[in-house]
Coordinates of C-alpha atoms and ligand atoms in Angstrom, one line a residue:
M1 CA -0.4 15.4 34.6
T2 CA 0.9 12.8 32.3
T3 CA -0.6 10.1 34.5
S4 CA -4.1 11.7 34.4
T5 CA -3.9 11.9 30.6
T6 CA -3.1 8.2 30.4
V7 CA -5.8 7.2 32.8
T8 CA -8.6 9.1 31.1
A9 CA -7.5 8.4 27.5
Q10 CA -7.2 4.7 27.9
P11 CA -10.8 3.7 28.3
V12 CA -11.9 5.8 25.3
R13 CA -9.2 4.1 23.1
T14 CA -10.2 0.7 24.4
R15 CA -13.9 1.3 23.8
L16 CA -13.0 2.5 20.3
V17 CA -11.0 -0.7 19.5
V18 CA -13.8 -2.9 20.9
L19 CA -16.5 -1.0 19.0
T20 CA -14.5 -1.2 15.8
A21 CA -13.9 -4.9 16.3
I22 CA -17.6 -5.5 16.8
G23 CA -18.4 -3.3 13.9
A24 CA -16.0 -5.1 11.7
M25 CA -17.6 -8.4 12.6
L26 CA -21.1 -7.2 12.0
V27 CA -20.5 -5.3 8.8
C28 CA -18.1 -7.8 7.4
P29 CA -18.4 -11.3 8.7
L30 CA -15.9 -12.5 6.1
T31 CA -12.7 -12.0 8.1
F32 CA -11.0 -15.1 9.3
A33 CA -11.9 -16.3 12.7
Q34 CA -10.1 -17.9 15.6
S35 CA -13.3 -19.8 16.6
A36 CA -16.5 -20.8 14.8
A37 CA -18.5 -18.6 17.2
A38 CA -16.6 -15.5 16.0
T39 CA -17.9 -15.8 12.5
A40 CA -21.4 -16.8 13.3
G41 CA -23.8 -14.2 12.0
P42 CA -27.1 -13.1 13.5
S43 CA -28.8 -16.3 12.2
G44 CA -26.2 -18.3 14.1
K45 CA -24.8 -19.7 10.8
I46 CA -21.1 -19.7 10.3
S47 CA -19.8 -17.6 7.3
P48 CA -19.2 -20.0 4.5
V49 CA -16.2 -18.0 3.3
A50 CA -14.3 -17.2 6.5
P51 CA -11.2 -19.3 6.7
R52 CA -9.9 -20.2 10.1
K53 CA -6.8 -18.5 11.4
E54 CA -5.0 -21.9 11.6
Q55 CA -5.9 -22.5 7.9
V56 CA -4.5 -19.1 6.9
Q57 CA -1.4 -19.6 8.9
A58 CA -0.8 -23.0 7.3
I59 CA -1.3 -21.6 3.7
V60 CA 1.0 -18.7 4.4
Q61 CA 3.6 -21.1 5.7
E62 CA 3.1 -23.3 2.6
A63 CA 3.7 -20.3 0.4
Y64 CA 6.8 -19.3 2.3
N65 CA 8.3 -22.8 2.0
K66 CA 7.3 -23.1 -1.7
F67 CA 8.9 -19.8 -2.8
K68 CA 11.7 -19.1 -0.3
N69 CA 14.4 -20.6 -2.6
D70 CA 13.2 -18.8 -5.7
T71 CA 16.2 -16.7 -6.8
R72 CA 14.7 -15.0 -9.8
G73 CA 14.8 -11.2 -10.1
K74 CA 17.3 -8.6 -9.0
N75 CA 17.3 -5.9 -6.4
A76 CA 16.6 -2.4 -7.7
D77 CA 20.0 -0.6 -8.0
Y78 CA 19.2 2.6 -9.9
I79 CA 18.8 3.8 -6.3
P80 CA 22.2 2.6 -5.1
E81 CA 21.2 2.0 -1.5
L82 CA 18.5 -0.5 -2.5
G83 CA 21.2 -2.6 -4.3
K84 CA 22.8 -3.2 -0.9
V85 CA 19.7 -4.8 0.8
D86 CA 20.0 -8.5 1.5
S87 CA 18.2 -10.2 -1.4
K88 CA 17.3 -13.2 0.7
L89 CA 15.1 -11.2 3.1
F90 CA 11.6 -12.6 2.9
G91 CA 8.5 -11.9 5.0
I92 CA 4.8 -12.5 4.6
A93 CA 2.1 -10.8 6.8
I94 CA -1.6 -10.7 6.8
V95 CA -3.7 -8.4 8.9
T96 CA -7.5 -8.8 8.9
T97 CA -10.2 -6.2 9.3
N98 CA -10.8 -7.6 12.8
N99 CA -7.1 -7.1 13.6
Q100 CA -5.9 -10.7 13.6
T101 CA -2.4 -11.2 12.3
V102 CA -0.5 -14.0 10.6
S103 CA 3.2 -13.6 9.9
V104 CA 6.0 -15.7 8.6
G105 CA 9.7 -14.8 8.0
D106 CA 11.2 -11.4 8.1
T107 CA 8.1 -9.4 8.9
K108 CA 9.8 -7.1 11.4
T109 CA 12.6 -5.9 9.1
A110 CA 12.2 -2.3 7.9
F111 CA 12.5 -1.6 4.2
S112 CA 11.7 1.5 2.1
I113 CA 8.1 1.7 1.2
Q114 CA 8.9 3.3 -2.2
S115 CA 6.0 3.5 -4.6
I116 CA 3.5 2.0 -2.1
A117 CA 3.7 5.4 -0.4
K118 CA 1.8 6.8 -3.5
V119 CA -1.4 5.1 -2.4
F120 CA -1.4 6.9 0.9
S121 CA -0.5 10.4 -0.5
L122 CA -3.4 9.9 -2.9
A123 CA -5.6 9.2 0.2
L124 CA -4.3 12.3 1.9
A125 CA -4.8 14.5 -1.2
M126 CA -8.4 13.1 -1.6
E127 CA -9.0 13.8 2.1
E128 CA -8.1 17.5 1.6
Q129 CA -9.6 18.2 -1.8
G130 CA -12.2 15.5 -2.5
A131 CA -12.1 12.7 -5.1
D132 CA -13.4 14.8 -8.0
K133 CA -10.7 17.4 -7.8
I134 CA -8.0 14.8 -7.7
F135 CA -9.5 13.0 -10.6
D136 CA -9.5 16.3 -12.6
K137 CA -5.9 17.3 -11.5
V138 CA -4.3 13.9 -11.8
G139 CA -6.6 11.4 -13.5
S140 CA -6.9 7.6 -13.3
E141 CA -5.8 6.1 -16.6
P142 CA -3.2 3.3 -16.7
T143 CA -0.2 4.3 -18.8
G144 CA 0.8 0.8 -20.0
R145 CA 4.4 2.0 -19.7
A146 CA 7.2 1.9 -17.2
F147 CA 6.5 3.7 -13.8
N148 CA 9.0 6.5 -14.6
S149 CA 8.1 7.0 -18.3
P150 CA 8.5 10.5 -19.7
V151 CA 6.9 9.2 -22.9
A152 CA 3.7 8.6 -21.0
V153 CA 3.7 12.2 -19.7
V154 CA 4.0 13.5 -23.3
D155 CA 1.5 11.0 -24.8
M156 CA -1.3 10.7 -22.2
P157 CA -4.1 13.3 -22.6
T158 CA -3.9 14.0 -18.9
H159 CA -0.1 14.0 -18.9
T160 CA -0.2 12.9 -15.2
G161 CA -1.7 9.5 -16.1
N162 CA -2.7 8.3 -12.6
P163 CA -1.5 8.9 -9.0
L164 CA 0.5 5.7 -8.9
V165 CA 3.1 6.4 -11.6
N166 CA 6.0 8.7 -10.7
A167 CA 4.7 11.7 -12.7
G168 CA 1.1 11.4 -11.2
A169 CA 2.5 10.8 -7.8
I170 CA 4.7 13.9 -7.9
A171 CA 1.7 15.9 -9.0
T172 CA -0.3 14.4 -6.2
V173 CA 2.3 15.4 -3.6
S174 CA 2.3 18.9 -5.1
I175 CA -1.5 19.1 -4.3
V176 CA -1.1 18.2 -0.6
S177 CA -1.4 21.5 1.4
G178 CA 1.4 23.0 3.4
K179 CA 3.0 26.4 3.7
T180 CA 6.5 24.9 3.2
P181 CA 7.8 21.6 1.9
E182 CA 8.8 20.8 5.4
E183 CA 5.2 21.2 6.7
K184 CA 3.9 19.1 3.8
W185 CA 6.4 16.3 4.5
N186 CA 5.6 16.2 8.2
K187 CA 1.9 16.0 7.4
I188 CA 2.5 13.1 5.0
L189 CA 4.7 11.2 7.5
G190 CA 2.1 11.7 10.3
F191 CA -0.6 10.5 8.0
Y192 CA 1.3 7.3 7.0
S193 CA 2.0 6.6 10.7
R194 CA -1.7 6.8 11.5
V195 CA -2.6 4.5 8.7
A196 CA 0.1 2.0 9.9
G197 CA -1.0 2.5 13.6
E198 CA 2.7 3.0 14.5
K199 CA 5.2 5.9 14.2
L200 CA 7.1 5.5 11.0
T201 CA 10.4 7.2 10.2
L202 CA 12.5 8.1 7.2
I203 CA 15.4 5.8 6.2
D204 CA 17.9 8.5 5.8
S205 CA 20.4 6.5 3.8
V206 CA 17.8 5.6 1.2
Y207 CA 16.6 9.2 1.0
K208 CA 20.1 10.5 0.4
S209 CA 20.8 7.8 -2.2
E210 CA 17.7 8.6 -4.2
A211 CA 18.0 12.4 -3.8
A212 CA 21.5 12.1 -5.3
T213 CA 20.3 10.1 -8.3
N214 CA 16.8 11.2 -9.1
T215 CA 17.4 13.3 -12.3
G216 CA 14.7 11.3 -14.1
N217 CA 12.0 12.3 -11.6
K218 CA 13.2 15.9 -11.8
A219 CA 12.8 15.8 -15.5
L220 CA 9.2 14.4 -15.1
S221 CA 8.4 17.3 -12.8
Y222 CA 9.5 19.8 -15.3
L223 CA 7.6 18.1 -18.1
L224 CA 4.5 18.3 -15.9
A225 CA 5.2 22.0 -15.5
K226 CA 5.2 22.4 -19.3
Y227 CA 1.7 21.0 -19.4
D228 CA 0.5 22.9 -16.2
R229 CA 0.0 19.6 -14.4
I230 CA 2.0 20.2 -11.3
Y231 CA 0.6 22.4 -8.6
A232 CA 3.6 23.6 -6.5
D233 CA 7.3 24.1 -7.2
P234 CA 8.4 21.1 -9.3
F235 CA 11.8 20.3 -7.5
E236 CA 10.4 20.9 -4.0
S237 CA 7.6 18.5 -4.9
V238 CA 10.1 15.9 -6.1
D239 CA 12.0 16.3 -2.9
V240 CA 8.9 15.6 -0.7
Y241 CA 8.1 12.7 -3.0
T242 CA 11.6 11.3 -2.6
K243 CA 11.2 11.5 1.2
E244 CA 7.8 9.7 1.2
C245 CA 9.3 6.9 -0.9
S246 CA 12.1 6.5 1.7
V247 CA 9.8 5.9 4.7
G248 CA 10.7 2.6 6.4
V249 CA 8.0 0.0 7.0
N250 CA 8.0 -3.7 7.8
A251 CA 5.7 -6.3 6.3
L252 CA 3.4 -6.2 9.4
Q253 CA 3.0 -2.5 9.3
L254 CA 2.4 -2.6 5.6
A255 CA -0.3 -5.3 6.0
R256 CA -1.9 -3.0 8.6
M257 CA -1.8 -0.1 6.2
G258 CA -3.5 -2.3 3.6
A259 CA -6.0 -3.6 6.2
T260 CA -7.0 0.0 6.9
L261 CA -8.1 0.3 3.3
A262 CA -9.8 -3.1 3.4
N263 CA -11.7 -1.9 6.5
Y264 CA -13.3 1.2 4.9
G265 CA -10.4 3.4 6.1
V266 CA -10.6 2.4 9.8
N267 CA -7.3 1.2 11.2
P268 CA -8.2 -2.2 12.6
A269 CA -5.6 -1.9 15.4
T270 CA -6.3 1.7 16.7
G271 CA -9.9 2.0 15.6
E272 CA -9.2 5.4 14.0
Q273 CA -11.0 6.4 10.8
V274 CA -7.8 7.5 9.1
V275 CA -8.9 7.4 5.4
K276 CA -12.3 8.8 4.5
R277 CA -14.7 5.9 4.0
E278 CA -16.1 7.3 0.7
N279 CA -12.6 7.5 -0.9
V280 CA -11.7 3.9 -0.5
P281 CA -13.3 2.4 -3.6
E282 CA -11.6 5.0 -5.9
I283 CA -8.3 4.3 -4.3
L284 CA -8.7 0.6 -4.8
S285 CA -9.8 1.0 -8.4
V286 CA -6.5 2.8 -9.3
M287 CA -4.5 0.1 -7.5
M288 CA -6.3 -2.5 -9.6
M289 CA -5.5 -0.7 -12.8
A290 CA -2.0 0.7 -12.2
G291 CA -0.7 -0.7 -8.9
L292 CA 1.9 -3.0 -10.6
Y293 CA 2.4 -0.6 -13.6
D294 CA 2.9 -2.3 -16.9
G295 CA 2.5 -5.6 -15.0
S296 CA -1.0 -4.6 -13.8
G297 CA -2.9 -6.5 -16.6
K298 CA -1.1 -9.7 -15.9
W299 CA -1.7 -9.2 -12.2
A300 CA -5.5 -8.6 -12.6
W301 CA -5.7 -11.7 -14.8
H302 CA -3.9 -14.0 -12.3
V303 CA -4.8 -12.5 -8.9
G304 CA -7.7 -10.2 -9.2
L305 CA -6.9 -8.0 -6.2
P306 CA -6.0 -4.3 -5.9
A307 CA -2.4 -4.1 -5.0
K308 CA 0.7 -1.8 -4.9
S309 CA 4.3 -2.6 -5.4
G310 CA 7.5 -0.7 -4.5
V311 CA 11.0 -1.1 -5.8
G312 CA 12.1 -1.7 -2.2
G313 CA 10.6 -5.2 -2.6
G314 CA 7.2 -4.8 -1.0
I315 CA 3.8 -5.5 -2.3
V316 CA 0.5 -5.1 -0.5
A317 CA -2.7 -6.5 -1.8
I318 CA -6.1 -5.6 -0.4
V319 CA -9.0 -8.0 0.1
P320 CA -11.9 -5.6 0.6
G321 CA -13.8 -6.3 3.8
K322 CA -11.4 -9.1 4.8
G323 CA -7.9 -7.7 5.2
A324 CA -4.6 -7.3 3.4
I325 CA -1.5 -9.3 2.7
A326 CA 1.9 -7.7 2.5
V327 CA 5.1 -9.4 1.3
F328 CA 8.7 -8.2 1.4
A329 CA 11.3 -9.8 -0.9
P330 CA 13.8 -7.4 -2.7
P331 CA 14.5 -9.1 -6.1
L332 CA 12.3 -7.5 -8.8
D333 CA 11.1 -8.4 -12.2
E334 CA 11.5 -6.2 -15.3
A335 CA 8.5 -4.0 -14.4
G336 CA 9.9 -3.3 -10.9
N337 CA 7.6 -5.7 -9.0
S338 CA 8.9 -8.1 -6.4
V339 CA 9.0 -11.6 -7.9
K340 CA 8.4 -13.6 -4.7
A341 CA 5.8 -11.2 -3.5
Q342 CA 3.8 -11.7 -6.6
E343 CA 4.1 -15.5 -6.4
V344 CA 3.1 -15.6 -2.7
I345 CA 0.1 -13.3 -3.1
E346 CA -1.2 -15.2 -6.1
Y347 CA -0.8 -18.5 -4.3
V348 CA -2.5 -17.4 -1.1
A349 CA -5.3 -15.6 -3.0
N350 CA -6.0 -18.7 -5.0
R351 CA -6.0 -21.0 -2.0
L352 CA -8.3 -18.7 -0.1
D353 CA -10.7 -17.7 -2.9
Y354 CA -9.7 -14.0 -2.6
N355 CA -9.9 -13.1 -6.4
L356 CA -12.6 -10.4 -6.5
Y357 CA -13.7 -11.4 -10.0
S358 CA -14.5 -14.9 -8.9
P359 CA -18.0 -15.6 -7.4
A360 CA -16.1 -17.8 -4.9
S361 CA -14.8 -14.7 -3.3
V362 CA -18.3 -14.1 -1.8
G363 CA -18.9 -17.7 -1.0
L364 CA -20.5 -19.1 -4.1
K365 CA -18.8 -22.4 -5.0
Ligands
DON1 O1 10.7 7.3 -7.9 C1 11.2 6.2 -7.9 O2 11.7 5.7 -8.9 C2 11.1 5.4 -6.6 N1 11.2 6.2 -5.5 C3 9.8 4.6 -6.5 C4 9.6 3.7 -7.7 C5 8.8 2.5 -7.4 O3 8.8 2.0 -6.3 C6 8.2 1.8 -8.5 N2 7.7 0.5 -8.0 N3 7.5 -0.6 -8.3

């Protein structure tokens, strides 16, 4: 029985992958190519903006060499387990919308996804309730304050701020449907795994460490309750939120999660439409405004790409239609964003004309 399932399922999956790859190349000829023919459009012309895989590999390697000895920043240690992670770990991965990959360094080492998880619970909540309801219940205003600020909850007219700060993310988790917190958590983990194209799991030691120290997040959840801006039990919502932040990913998986957003919600490796196509622009807009918290303005100025950071040391940046770049390097700056990851993404984005606000990003030189 197992054999017949495998035999019949395989061609469908293969067809899906092939169709998606063809679709990606037709709809978006801007992904980088292994050969000139792969980027030639219907006119036979080669896309003026598609860098070659060898060129991307070389630039990523350059970035790795340039920043690998940068020792600025410090591991997060308010979650004690994160303070124990080797600060020298450093990996860079790119996955394109036509599923090509480039990776340098520690791209297979699992680290906790932390706040990057917030992007994908937002996607799940939007999937279930639609963009308008999530906008009403959580909002989309940058707070200009630290990611865990209780002052923002008091000050902001929406109280929740946006789905990428802790308060807004806890509210977003509270919206995800499920009869029990367990059911909610399993749904979230299953969803993340489909976005990554691989089964993801909880890093239990990180979860226990954060669960034992997250009094600030519990306080945020109770403040939200005061303003009627949390939609399930506050502490149960914080617990599911803490679990989602403790999911383990590596840089390659994270780049694939980003590439799924770059690819209109279709995972470039499995061909599955995981995130609703119509929700992608809104998700990317919040990432642009709040993905690096009170470092988001500086990031937009220098890099011009929607991105999300996590205190585990990861950052993923999305290049719509082209792919995503994920970097893992634990030491963080004051705002809680990986120092090396910011440096690398800025460098690669500049070299490859990825800044969305530059006409060069669509091939105008
Ligand atoms: O709730 C927290 O504080 C962490 N689980 C996540 C914070 C985070 O990753 C902020 N990111 N830069």
